[in-house]
Amino acid sequence: MQNSRSAQRRADQYDVAILGSGMAGGMLGAVLARNGVKVLLLDAGTHPRFAVGESTIPYTSGLTRIIAERYNVPEIKPLASHKGISRHVSRSCGQKQNFGFVYHREGLSQSPEEINQLVVPSALRTETHLFRQDIDSYLFNVAVKYGAHPRLNTRIADVEIDPDSGAVLRTDKGEEFRASYVVDGSGFRSPLADKFALRETPTRARTHSRTLFTHMIGVRPFDQAPAARSHQQPNPWHHGTLHHVFDGGWLWVIPFDNHADSINPLCSVGLTLDPRVFPKDDTPGQEEFDAFLGRFPDIAWQFRDAKAVRPWVSTGRLQYSAKQVVGERFCLTSHAAGFIDALYSRGLTNTMEIVNSLGWRLIAASRDGDWSLERFSYLETLQQGLFDFHDDLVYSSFVGFRDYELWNAVNRTWMLGTMLGNVMLEDAYYRFTRSGDAEVFRQLEDSALPGSPLPVSEGFNAMSTLTRELCQAVEKGELAPRAAAQQILDCIRDADFIAPSFRLGQRGTRCFSMSPAKMAKNAVWCRRDAPPEIGPRMINASKGLVRMRLMGG
């Protein structure tokens, strides 16, 4: 009997227990199990299931490819491109060739001049609208394939942690599991955040928003709308993620059926509102959405024949944060650590950042037994930095929604972060393919500004701070929106970290597409005039992306 009890204890002892088997938990579980870590993958629910966080950006895809290569999990690599997903994972996902923004004023016709778009160069890659139930299930199954121990329909009711020995996890049915380390990726209702009172109350987030969302059928392409006939954007709205923006909020339209190979007729739709402008009450989701469309007829056209295929989800304020995310023998990741808003699709990016930085530390700890707080302390700085950077950006955008000219300027700061941030990753990936040395990825962590997409550029980070401070002045009534807009554009025009030929400091550059001519001019600028922390990285990134394209990646 004594030997039986000892065997049971050994069977229940894991190196790492992961709470939550969504995209973060599944990918981390696959990374760890593939590298010999004994992983317990716990979830209160099952697969497949509905989830939002459906739109990738180049930074997300770049990190996904890095994780696949760095940790030798080839099944992850297809998720780095729309082509890879369609061929190897799911034909239920949409394509994303652009980020589109159409500005509206309540009760007025939409002005064709008040649009913004950033086009992803299709010659290099196409981003994806992820049908999350397929993607999450796929990653969960990859983790199980490599040896992660799955426990679905298993709710953790309590966690006890001993800094010297690890954690004991108890379920609501009385089961116990033991692990040397716990990664909590479960979301807002994080067992560890509750257990150790880690939530900031109130949250430090400046952003205020709530949302209601669902999946629909019958959503019409906005390109066919009367309001869009005079638009001169470079790429069809329907080929990307469309954001309808207005004073007090924004509405996302993420089609899964926008290419010939799709077998999915659904479209993700979400209305995000500042509750100080649009207070939440007991109105059912469909009624609130219909009432909103009544105030914006140019948006309503797109939904004239649309029907929700699942119940609307209506939230309170979205923002929450944690005063601490890393402790003895545990780490809160992604949405367990905090959340701002779905604007700019940075939730998945932040998830990939944490998986990449946490993975090698957990693998090393499982081998040498060093689970010390010091080894994982970088994750605290990184996650808090990711939260604060995204909060500044989304807060500034909501202030910008009040006046198109201010929004037109704030939008450029997001464009720059999206384009230039990816340069850092592609440069590192290019150098890794040349040397095979994973140290290039660890060097990405050597930064004074973890969480910034471009930590090497003082000018970029000063621009981000300036934008937030100007928007704070606008919100307080101390500065006119258009005066703030001009200061932002002046800052961009004079910046040393972006090629002048892109003309992003010019008011009229509302849409941006990286044409071959612009690529050529950028290459000349990189070699002649770019600052040393930018030019060589851009050159390497360009070489890497071209090489990837030629190889069919």
Coordinates of C-alpha atoms in Angstrom, one line a residue:
M1 CA 0.0 0.0 0.0
Q2 CA 2.9 2.4 0.8
N3 CA 4.4 1.8 -2.6
S4 CA 1.1 2.4 -4.3
R5 CA 0.8 5.8 -2.5
S6 CA 4.3 6.8 -3.5
A7 CA 3.6 5.9 -7.1
Q8 CA 0.5 8.0 -7.1
R9 CA 2.4 11.0 -5.7
R10 CA 5.0 10.6 -8.5
A11 CA 2.3 10.4 -11.1
D12 CA 0.7 13.6 -9.8
Q13 CA 4.0 15.5 -9.8
Y14 CA 4.7 17.8 -12.8
D15 CA 7.4 20.2 -13.7
V16 CA 4.9 22.9 -14.9
A17 CA 1.1 23.1 -14.5
I18 CA -0.6 25.4 -17.0
L19 CA -4.0 26.8 -16.1
G20 CA -6.0 27.4 -19.3
S21 CA -5.7 25.6 -22.6
G22 CA -6.4 28.4 -25.0
M23 CA -4.0 29.8 -27.5
A24 CA -1.4 30.8 -24.8
G25 CA -1.7 27.6 -22.8
G26 CA -1.7 25.3 -25.8
M27 CA 1.3 26.9 -27.4
L28 CA 3.3 27.0 -24.2
G29 CA 2.3 23.4 -23.4
A30 CA 3.5 22.3 -26.9
V31 CA 6.8 24.2 -26.5
L32 CA 7.5 22.7 -23.1
A33 CA 6.4 19.2 -23.8
R34 CA 8.4 19.1 -27.0
N35 CA 11.5 20.0 -25.0
G36 CA 11.1 17.3 -22.3
V37 CA 9.2 19.2 -19.6
K38 CA 6.5 17.3 -17.8
V39 CA 3.4 19.4 -18.3
L40 CA 0.0 19.4 -16.8
L41 CA -2.5 21.3 -19.0
L42 CA -5.6 22.2 -17.1
D43 CA -8.8 23.8 -18.2
A44 CA -12.2 24.4 -16.7
G45 CA -13.8 24.0 -20.1
T46 CA -13.4 21.9 -23.2
H47 CA -12.6 22.2 -26.9
P48 CA -13.9 23.4 -29.4
R49 CA -15.1 26.7 -27.9
F50 CA -15.8 30.3 -28.9
A51 CA -13.1 32.8 -28.3
V52 CA -12.2 36.3 -29.5
G53 CA -8.7 37.7 -30.2
E54 CA -9.1 36.7 -33.8
S55 CA -6.9 39.1 -35.8
T56 CA -3.1 38.8 -36.3
I57 CA -0.6 41.5 -37.0
P58 CA 2.9 41.1 -38.6
Y59 CA 4.5 41.1 -35.1
T60 CA 2.3 38.2 -34.0
S61 CA 3.2 36.2 -37.0
G62 CA 6.9 37.0 -36.7
L63 CA 6.9 35.8 -33.1
T64 CA 5.0 32.7 -34.0
R65 CA 7.6 31.7 -36.5
I66 CA 10.4 32.4 -34.0
I67 CA 8.7 30.2 -31.4
A68 CA 8.3 27.4 -33.9
E69 CA 12.0 27.5 -34.9
R70 CA 13.5 28.4 -31.5
Y71 CA 11.7 25.5 -29.7
N72 CA 11.7 23.0 -32.5
V73 CA 7.9 22.7 -32.8
P74 CA 7.3 22.6 -36.5
E75 CA 3.5 22.3 -36.1
I76 CA 3.5 25.9 -34.8
K77 CA 5.1 27.4 -38.0
P78 CA 2.0 27.2 -40.2
L79 CA 0.3 29.6 -37.9
A80 CA 2.7 32.3 -38.9
S81 CA 1.0 32.9 -42.3
H82 CA -2.5 32.8 -43.8
K83 CA -1.2 30.4 -46.4
G84 CA 0.2 28.0 -43.8
I85 CA -3.0 28.0 -41.8
S86 CA -5.2 27.4 -44.8
R87 CA -3.0 24.5 -46.0
H88 CA -2.2 22.8 -42.7
V89 CA -4.6 23.9 -40.0
S90 CA -8.0 25.2 -41.0
R91 CA -9.9 26.6 -44.0
S92 CA -12.3 28.4 -41.6
C93 CA -9.9 31.4 -41.1
G94 CA -10.1 34.6 -43.1
Q95 CA -7.3 36.6 -44.8
K96 CA -6.0 39.9 -43.5
Q97 CA -4.4 42.1 -46.2
N98 CA -5.0 45.4 -44.4
F99 CA -5.9 47.3 -41.3
G100 CA -8.8 49.6 -42.3
F101 CA -10.4 52.5 -40.4
V102 CA -13.5 54.5 -41.5
Y103 CA -14.4 57.5 -39.4
H104 CA -18.0 58.4 -38.7
R105 CA -20.1 61.2 -37.2
E106 CA -23.4 60.3 -35.6
G107 CA -26.3 61.2 -37.9
L108 CA -24.1 62.5 -40.7
S109 CA -22.9 61.0 -44.0
Q110 CA -19.4 59.6 -43.9
S111 CA -16.8 61.8 -45.5
P112 CA -14.7 59.9 -48.1
E113 CA -11.6 61.8 -47.0
E114 CA -11.8 60.5 -43.5
I115 CA -10.4 57.0 -43.9
N116 CA -7.1 55.4 -42.9
Q117 CA -5.6 52.1 -44.0
L118 CA -2.3 50.2 -43.6
V119 CA -1.8 47.5 -46.2
V120 CA 0.3 44.4 -45.4
P121 CA 2.5 43.8 -48.4
S122 CA 1.0 40.7 -49.9
A123 CA 4.3 40.1 -51.8
L124 CA 5.8 39.3 -48.3
R125 CA 2.9 37.8 -46.3
T126 CA -0.8 38.0 -45.6
E127 CA -2.1 38.1 -42.0
T128 CA -5.0 36.0 -40.7
H129 CA -8.5 36.3 -39.2
L130 CA -8.3 33.3 -36.8
F131 CA -11.3 31.2 -36.3
R132 CA -10.2 30.6 -32.7
Q133 CA -12.0 27.4 -31.9
D134 CA -10.0 25.7 -34.7
I135 CA -6.7 27.3 -33.8
D136 CA -7.0 26.7 -30.1
S137 CA -8.0 23.1 -30.6
Y138 CA -5.1 22.6 -33.0
L139 CA -2.5 23.9 -30.5
F140 CA -4.1 21.9 -27.6
N141 CA -3.7 18.7 -29.7
V142 CA -0.1 19.5 -30.6
A143 CA 0.7 19.9 -26.9
V144 CA -1.0 16.6 -26.1
K145 CA 0.9 14.9 -29.1
Y146 CA 4.2 15.9 -27.5
G147 CA 3.3 14.5 -24.1
A148 CA 1.4 17.3 -22.2
H149 CA -1.1 15.7 -19.8
P150 CA -4.5 17.1 -20.5
R151 CA -7.2 17.6 -17.9
L152 CA -10.3 19.4 -19.3
N153 CA -13.5 20.1 -17.4
T154 CA -11.2 20.5 -14.4
R155 CA -11.7 23.6 -12.3
I156 CA -8.9 24.6 -9.8
A157 CA -10.5 25.8 -6.5
D158 CA -7.3 26.4 -4.5
V159 CA -3.6 26.7 -4.9
E160 CA -0.9 26.4 -2.2
I161 CA 2.6 27.4 -3.0
D162 CA 5.8 26.6 -1.1
P163 CA 8.8 28.5 -2.4
D164 CA 11.1 25.5 -1.7
S165 CA 9.0 22.7 -3.2
G166 CA 6.4 24.1 -5.6
A167 CA 2.6 24.2 -5.7
V168 CA -0.3 22.0 -4.7
L169 CA -3.4 22.5 -6.9
R170 CA -6.8 21.3 -5.7
T171 CA -9.8 21.0 -7.9
D172 CA -13.4 21.6 -6.9
K173 CA -13.9 17.8 -6.9
G174 CA -11.1 17.2 -4.4
E175 CA -8.3 16.1 -6.7
E176 CA -4.8 17.2 -6.0
F177 CA -1.9 17.9 -8.4
R178 CA 1.6 19.0 -7.7
A179 CA 3.9 21.0 -9.8
S180 CA 7.3 22.7 -9.5
Y181 CA 5.9 25.8 -11.2
V182 CA 2.4 27.2 -12.1
V183 CA 1.7 29.3 -15.2
D184 CA -1.8 30.9 -15.0
G185 CA -3.1 31.8 -18.4
S186 CA -6.8 31.4 -17.4
G187 CA -8.0 34.9 -17.9
F188 CA -9.7 37.5 -15.7
R189 CA -10.9 35.0 -13.1
S190 CA -7.4 33.9 -12.5
P191 CA -7.1 31.5 -9.5
L192 CA -3.7 32.9 -8.6
A193 CA -4.8 36.5 -8.8
D194 CA -7.7 35.7 -6.5
K195 CA -5.6 33.6 -4.1
F196 CA -2.8 36.2 -3.7
A197 CA -4.9 39.4 -4.1
L198 CA -2.9 40.5 -7.1
R199 CA -5.5 42.7 -8.9
E200 CA -4.9 46.4 -8.9
T201 CA -8.1 48.1 -7.5
P202 CA -8.7 50.4 -9.2
T203 CA -6.8 49.5 -12.3
R204 CA -4.1 51.9 -13.4
A205 CA -5.4 51.7 -17.0
R206 CA -6.3 55.1 -18.5
T207 CA -8.4 53.4 -21.2
H208 CA -12.2 53.0 -20.4
S209 CA -14.1 50.7 -22.6
R210 CA -16.7 47.9 -22.6
T211 CA -17.8 45.7 -25.5
L212 CA -20.5 43.5 -26.9
F213 CA -19.7 40.9 -29.6
T214 CA -20.8 37.8 -31.4
H215 CA -20.4 35.9 -34.7
M216 CA -22.8 36.8 -37.5
I217 CA -23.9 35.6 -41.0
G218 CA -25.0 37.9 -43.8
V219 CA -22.6 40.8 -43.1
R220 CA -22.1 42.5 -46.4
P221 CA -18.7 43.7 -47.6
F222 CA -18.4 47.4 -46.8
D223 CA -16.8 48.0 -50.2
Q224 CA -20.3 47.7 -51.7
A225 CA -21.8 50.2 -49.4
P226 CA -23.0 53.6 -50.9
A227 CA -20.7 55.4 -48.4
A228 CA -17.7 53.5 -49.7
R229 CA -18.1 54.3 -53.4
S230 CA -15.9 57.4 -53.2
H231 CA -13.2 55.8 -51.1
Q232 CA -9.7 55.6 -52.6
Q233 CA -8.0 53.3 -50.2
P234 CA -5.3 51.0 -51.7
N235 CA -6.9 47.6 -50.7
P236 CA -10.5 46.5 -50.5
W237 CA -11.9 46.9 -47.0
H238 CA -13.3 43.4 -47.1
H239 CA -9.8 41.9 -47.5
G240 CA -8.8 43.0 -44.0
T241 CA -9.9 43.9 -40.5
L242 CA -12.3 46.9 -40.8
H243 CA -12.7 49.3 -37.9
H244 CA -15.6 51.8 -37.9
V245 CA -14.4 54.5 -35.5
F246 CA -16.5 57.3 -34.0
D247 CA -16.5 59.6 -30.9
G248 CA -16.8 57.2 -28.0
G249 CA -15.8 53.9 -29.5
W250 CA -15.2 51.6 -32.5
L251 CA -16.7 48.6 -34.1
W252 CA -14.8 45.6 -35.5
V253 CA -15.7 43.6 -38.6
I254 CA -13.5 40.5 -39.0
P255 CA -14.8 38.3 -41.9
F256 CA -13.8 34.6 -42.1
D257 CA -15.2 34.2 -45.7
N258 CA -13.2 36.8 -47.6
H259 CA -11.2 34.5 -49.8
A260 CA -12.1 31.7 -52.3
D261 CA -10.8 28.8 -50.1
S262 CA -12.8 29.6 -47.0
I263 CA -15.5 27.2 -45.9
N264 CA -16.7 29.5 -43.1
P265 CA -19.6 31.9 -43.7
L266 CA -19.2 33.7 -40.4
C267 CA -18.0 37.2 -39.5
S268 CA -16.8 38.3 -36.1
V269 CA -18.5 41.6 -35.0
G270 CA -17.8 43.6 -31.9
L271 CA -18.9 47.0 -30.7
T272 CA -16.6 48.7 -28.2
L273 CA -17.8 51.7 -26.3
D274 CA -16.5 54.2 -23.7
P275 CA -19.0 53.6 -20.8
R276 CA -18.6 57.2 -19.8
V277 CA -20.1 58.2 -23.1
F278 CA -22.3 55.2 -23.6
P279 CA -23.3 53.9 -20.1
K280 CA -24.1 50.2 -19.8
D281 CA -27.6 49.3 -18.8
D282 CA -29.8 46.1 -19.0
T283 CA -30.6 46.4 -22.7
P284 CA -30.0 43.1 -24.4
G285 CA -27.0 42.9 -26.8
Q286 CA -29.0 42.7 -30.0
E287 CA -31.2 45.7 -29.0
E288 CA -28.2 47.8 -28.1
F289 CA -26.5 47.0 -31.3
D290 CA -29.6 47.8 -33.4
A291 CA -30.0 51.1 -31.5
F292 CA -26.4 52.0 -32.3
L293 CA -26.9 51.2 -36.0
G294 CA -29.9 53.6 -35.9
R295 CA -27.5 56.4 -35.1
F296 CA -25.0 55.5 -37.8
P297 CA -26.9 54.6 -41.0
D298 CA -23.7 54.4 -43.1
I299 CA -22.5 51.6 -40.8
A300 CA -26.0 50.1 -40.6
W301 CA -25.9 49.3 -44.4
Q302 CA -23.4 46.6 -43.8
F303 CA -25.6 44.8 -41.3
R304 CA -29.0 45.1 -43.0
D305 CA -29.2 41.3 -43.6
A306 CA -26.9 40.2 -40.8
K307 CA -28.0 37.8 -38.1
A308 CA -26.2 36.7 -34.9
V309 CA -25.5 33.0 -34.8
R310 CA -24.6 32.9 -31.1
P311 CA -25.7 34.9 -28.1
W312 CA -24.2 38.3 -27.7
V313 CA -21.6 38.7 -25.0
S314 CA -21.9 42.1 -23.3
T315 CA -19.2 43.1 -20.8
G316 CA -18.6 45.7 -18.2
R317 CA -15.4 47.7 -18.2
L318 CA -12.8 45.6 -20.0
Q319 CA -9.7 47.0 -18.3
Y320 CA -8.0 45.2 -15.4
S321 CA -4.4 44.9 -14.2
A322 CA -2.2 43.2 -11.7
K323 CA 0.1 44.8 -9.2
Q324 CA 2.3 41.7 -9.5
V325 CA 2.4 39.0 -12.1
V326 CA 5.5 36.9 -11.1
G327 CA 6.0 35.4 -7.7
E328 CA 7.7 32.4 -6.1
R329 CA 6.9 29.4 -8.3
F330 CA 4.2 31.1 -10.4
C331 CA 3.6 33.5 -13.3
L332 CA 0.4 35.1 -14.6
T333 CA 0.4 35.4 -18.3
S334 CA -1.5 37.2 -21.0
H335 CA -5.1 37.8 -20.0
A336 CA -4.6 36.5 -16.5
A337 CA -2.2 39.3 -16.0
G338 CA -4.3 42.1 -17.4
F339 CA -6.3 43.4 -20.4
I340 CA -6.8 46.7 -22.2
D341 CA -8.9 46.5 -25.3
A342 CA -9.0 44.5 -28.6
L343 CA -8.1 47.6 -30.6
Y344 CA -5.0 47.0 -32.7
S345 CA -5.0 43.2 -32.1
R346 CA -2.2 43.3 -29.6
G347 CA -3.6 40.7 -27.3
L348 CA -2.2 37.8 -29.3
T349 CA 1.0 39.6 -29.8
N350 CA 1.5 40.0 -26.0
T351 CA 0.6 36.3 -25.6
M352 CA 3.4 35.3 -28.0
E353 CA 5.9 37.6 -26.3
I354 CA 5.3 35.9 -23.0
V355 CA 5.4 32.3 -24.5
N356 CA 8.7 33.2 -26.1
S357 CA 10.3 34.6 -23.0
L358 CA 8.9 32.2 -20.5
G359 CA 9.5 29.0 -22.6
W360 CA 13.3 28.9 -22.4
R361 CA 13.3 29.7 -18.7
L362 CA 10.9 26.9 -17.8
I363 CA 12.8 24.4 -19.9
A364 CA 16.1 25.4 -18.2
A365 CA 14.5 25.2 -14.7
S366 CA 13.1 21.8 -15.4
R367 CA 16.7 20.6 -16.2
D368 CA 18.7 22.3 -13.5
G369 CA 16.1 22.6 -10.7
D370 CA 16.5 26.4 -10.3
W371 CA 12.9 27.8 -10.0
S372 CA 14.1 30.9 -8.3
L373 CA 12.1 34.2 -8.5
E374 CA 15.2 35.8 -10.0
R375 CA 15.2 33.6 -13.0
F376 CA 11.7 34.7 -13.9
S377 CA 11.8 38.3 -12.8
Y378 CA 12.1 39.6 -16.4
L379 CA 8.6 38.5 -17.1
E380 CA 7.3 41.0 -14.5
T381 CA 8.9 43.9 -16.3
L382 CA 7.9 42.6 -19.7
Q383 CA 4.3 42.1 -19.0
Q384 CA 3.8 45.3 -17.1
G385 CA 5.6 47.1 -20.0
L386 CA 3.3 45.5 -22.6
F387 CA 0.3 46.5 -20.6
D388 CA 1.4 50.2 -20.2
F389 CA 2.4 50.6 -23.8
H390 CA -0.8 49.3 -25.1
D391 CA -2.8 51.3 -22.6
D392 CA -1.1 54.5 -23.8
L393 CA -1.8 53.7 -27.4
V394 CA -5.5 52.8 -26.9
Y395 CA -6.1 55.7 -24.5
S396 CA -4.7 58.1 -27.0
S397 CA -6.8 56.6 -29.8
F398 CA -10.1 56.9 -27.8
V399 CA -9.2 60.6 -27.2
G400 CA -8.4 60.9 -30.9
F401 CA -11.8 59.4 -31.9
R402 CA -13.3 62.8 -30.8
D403 CA -11.9 64.6 -33.7
Y404 CA -10.8 63.1 -37.1
E405 CA -7.7 65.3 -37.4
L406 CA -6.4 64.1 -34.0
W407 CA -7.3 60.5 -34.8
N408 CA -5.6 60.9 -38.2
A409 CA -2.4 61.8 -36.4
V410 CA -2.6 59.3 -33.5
N411 CA -3.2 56.6 -36.1
R412 CA 0.3 57.3 -37.5
T413 CA 2.0 56.4 -34.2
W414 CA 0.3 53.0 -34.2
M415 CA 1.3 52.5 -37.9
L416 CA 4.9 53.2 -37.0
G417 CA 4.9 50.9 -34.0
T418 CA 3.4 48.1 -36.1
M419 CA 5.8 48.4 -39.0
L420 CA 9.0 49.1 -37.1
G421 CA 8.4 46.7 -34.2
N422 CA 8.3 43.8 -36.7
V423 CA 11.7 44.9 -38.0
M424 CA 13.2 43.9 -34.7
L425 CA 11.8 40.4 -34.9
E426 CA 12.7 39.9 -38.6
D427 CA 16.2 41.1 -38.0
A428 CA 16.7 38.6 -35.1
Y429 CA 15.1 35.8 -37.2
Y430 CA 17.4 36.5 -40.1
R431 CA 20.5 36.4 -37.9
F432 CA 19.3 33.1 -36.4
T433 CA 18.8 31.5 -39.8
R434 CA 22.4 32.5 -40.6
S435 CA 24.0 31.4 -37.4
G436 CA 21.7 28.9 -35.7
D437 CA 22.5 30.6 -32.4
A438 CA 19.4 31.2 -30.2
E439 CA 21.3 33.8 -28.3
V440 CA 20.0 36.4 -30.8
F441 CA 16.6 35.9 -29.3
R442 CA 17.8 36.3 -25.8
Q443 CA 19.4 39.6 -26.9
L444 CA 15.9 40.9 -27.7
E445 CA 15.3 40.9 -23.9
D446 CA 18.3 43.2 -23.3
S447 CA 16.3 46.4 -23.3
A448 CA 15.7 49.3 -21.1
L449 CA 12.1 49.5 -22.3
P450 CA 10.5 46.0 -22.2
G451 CA 7.1 46.1 -23.7
S452 CA 7.8 48.7 -26.4
P453 CA 7.7 47.4 -29.9
L454 CA 10.8 49.4 -30.8
P455 CA 12.9 49.7 -27.6
V456 CA 16.1 50.6 -29.4
S457 CA 14.8 53.9 -30.7
E458 CA 14.7 56.8 -28.2
G459 CA 12.9 58.9 -30.8
F460 CA 10.1 56.4 -31.3
N461 CA 9.5 56.0 -27.5
A462 CA 9.6 59.8 -27.0
M463 CA 7.0 60.1 -29.8
S464 CA 4.7 57.6 -28.0
T465 CA 5.0 59.5 -24.7
L466 CA 4.4 62.8 -26.4
T467 CA 1.3 61.5 -28.1
R468 CA -0.2 60.3 -24.8
E469 CA 0.7 63.6 -23.0
L470 CA -0.9 65.6 -25.8
C471 CA -4.0 63.5 -25.6
Q472 CA -4.2 63.9 -21.9
A473 CA -4.0 67.7 -22.4
V474 CA -6.9 67.5 -25.0
E475 CA -9.0 65.4 -22.6
K476 CA -8.5 68.0 -19.8
G477 CA -9.5 70.8 -22.2
E478 CA -6.0 72.4 -22.1
L479 CA -5.3 71.9 -25.8
A480 CA -7.4 71.9 -28.9
P481 CA -7.5 68.5 -30.8
R482 CA -6.1 69.9 -34.0
A483 CA -3.2 71.7 -32.3
A484 CA -2.3 68.3 -30.7
A485 CA -2.6 66.6 -34.1
Q486 CA -0.2 69.1 -35.7
Q487 CA 2.4 68.5 -32.9
I488 CA 2.2 64.8 -33.4
L489 CA 2.6 65.1 -37.2
D490 CA 5.5 67.5 -36.7
C491 CA 7.2 65.0 -34.5
I492 CA 6.8 62.3 -37.0
R493 CA 8.0 64.5 -39.9
D494 CA 11.2 65.3 -38.0
A495 CA 11.8 61.8 -36.7
D496 CA 15.1 60.1 -37.6
F497 CA 13.7 56.5 -37.2
I498 CA 11.4 56.5 -40.3
A499 CA 12.2 57.1 -44.0
P500 CA 11.1 60.6 -45.0
S501 CA 9.9 59.2 -48.4
F502 CA 7.1 57.4 -46.5
R503 CA 5.6 60.9 -45.8
L504 CA 3.8 59.7 -42.6
G505 CA 4.3 63.1 -41.1
Q506 CA 2.1 64.6 -43.8
R507 CA -1.6 65.1 -43.0
G508 CA -2.7 63.7 -46.4
T509 CA -0.9 60.3 -46.0
R510 CA -4.0 58.7 -44.6
C511 CA -3.3 55.3 -46.2
F512 CA 0.0 53.5 -46.5
S513 CA 1.0 50.6 -48.7
M514 CA 4.6 49.5 -49.0
S515 CA 5.0 49.4 -52.8
P516 CA 8.1 48.2 -54.5
A517 CA 9.1 51.8 -55.2
K518 CA 8.9 52.6 -51.5
M519 CA 10.8 49.5 -50.6
A520 CA 13.6 50.6 -52.9
K521 CA 13.7 54.2 -51.5
N522 CA 13.7 52.7 -48.0
A523 CA 16.6 50.5 -48.8
V524 CA 18.6 53.6 -49.9
W525 CA 17.7 55.5 -46.8
C526 CA 18.7 52.5 -44.6
R527 CA 22.2 52.5 -46.1
R528 CA 22.7 56.2 -46.2
D529 CA 20.8 58.1 -43.6
A530 CA 19.1 55.8 -41.1
P531 CA 20.4 55.8 -37.5
P532 CA 22.7 52.9 -36.7
E533 CA 20.1 51.2 -34.5
I534 CA 17.6 51.1 -37.3
G535 CA 19.3 50.8 -40.7
P536 CA 21.1 47.5 -40.4
R537 CA 18.1 45.9 -38.8
M538 CA 15.8 47.0 -41.6
I539 CA 18.2 45.7 -44.2
N540 CA 18.4 42.3 -42.5
A541 CA 14.6 42.2 -42.0
S542 CA 14.1 42.9 -45.7
K543 CA 16.5 40.1 -46.7
G544 CA 14.8 37.7 -44.4
L545 CA 11.3 38.4 -45.6
V546 CA 12.3 38.1 -49.2
R547 CA 14.1 34.8 -48.5
M548 CA 11.0 33.5 -46.6
R549 CA 8.8 34.4 -49.6
L550 CA 11.1 32.7 -52.1
M551 CA 11.1 29.6 -49.9
G552 CA 7.3 29.6 -49.8
G553 CA 7.0 30.6 -46.1

